[in-house]
Amino acid sequence: MSTADLPEMDKDAWKDRAKNEAQFWRHWVRSSGGKWPEDFENRTNPNAPLINEITTFLDDLGTDRNAPVEILDIGSGPLSILGYVSPEREARLTLIDPLADVYNQILDNAGVEGVPRPRTGFFETAPGALGENKFDIVWCRNSLDHSIDPLLGLHNLIAMCKVGGGIILRFHPNEAEGGGYEGLHQWNLDKRDDRMVLSQKGLMLDLTPLIEAQKILSFTQIIGADGQKGMVTVKLQKLRDPNLSQAVMRARAL
């Protein structure tokens, strides 16, 4: 595989590929969730409780219940799945998505109000807008592999988390291969044994050194009854600021 065969990965190319993503969410909002009405109801309910995974993670990290918690949902889509309120602590939720302007117009047209809205931001530039060491929890679900530069995106997820805070990264394996490199599916993330791997068109980079510099709390994958490999979840506690150059050098040395 020659690097000349790799797809264009700049903002203009990304925006052109994102049209189907916007259309999916436009239909989802207009149809009140379509096949997933409970999902729509939860996301549009300003009193929806924080999901158990977040509240449990905060407790596991030893987060002070008397202090507000800052939660980032990056690649959120138009509405967050995380919930909004907790009887145990004040939660401040920030949503970031490259298509926020489109999504907010969709929500305006549908009359959806009273819940946090996404702000426009890319994985690659979000720390410049939001700051580093800002969030107690950084949540990223099914979106890092839709980014322009997932290596930089992963670095920035860690950078935006406070030292002592936590990152939850969740993805389906090898979405680009499975989706024929259509739309936003231009990158593959995968769990290979205990390694986290990024690939594109047969070229591969080991991302493990970037996450190994933090405390890996869990690195799991759902395996179906038929042996099919499903969703991967990585949970980290941030110990230090990430160093992208060292991570790449360690990956090349493996």
Tab-separated table of C-alpha atoms in Angstrom, residues 19-31 33 77-78 102-103 106-107:
chain	number	residue	atom	x	y	z
A	19	LYS	CA	-23.420	14.852	4.603
A	20	ASN	CA	-24.849	11.397	5.335
A	21	GLU	CA	-24.165	11.857	9.054
A	22	ALA	CA	-26.179	15.077	9.097
A	23	GLN	CA	-28.993	13.417	7.161
A	24	PHE	CA	-29.138	10.530	9.633
A	25	TRP	CA	-29.572	12.878	12.601
A	26	ARG	CA	-32.041	15.077	10.724
A	27	HIS	CA	-34.290	12.057	10.220
A	28	TRP	CA	-33.701	10.899	13.821
A	29	VAL	CA	-34.866	14.223	15.258
A	30	ARG	CA	-37.797	14.648	12.877
A	31	SER	CA	-39.032	11.128	13.664
A	33	GLY	CA	-35.868	8.877	17.417
A	77	GLY	CA	-24.056	14.396	17.884
A	78	PRO	CA	-26.990	16.786	18.386
A	102	VAL	CA	-26.144	21.855	11.429
A	103	TYR	CA	-27.429	20.007	14.482
A	106	ILE	CA	-32.177	20.765	13.188
A	107	LEU	CA	-33.027	21.105	16.891
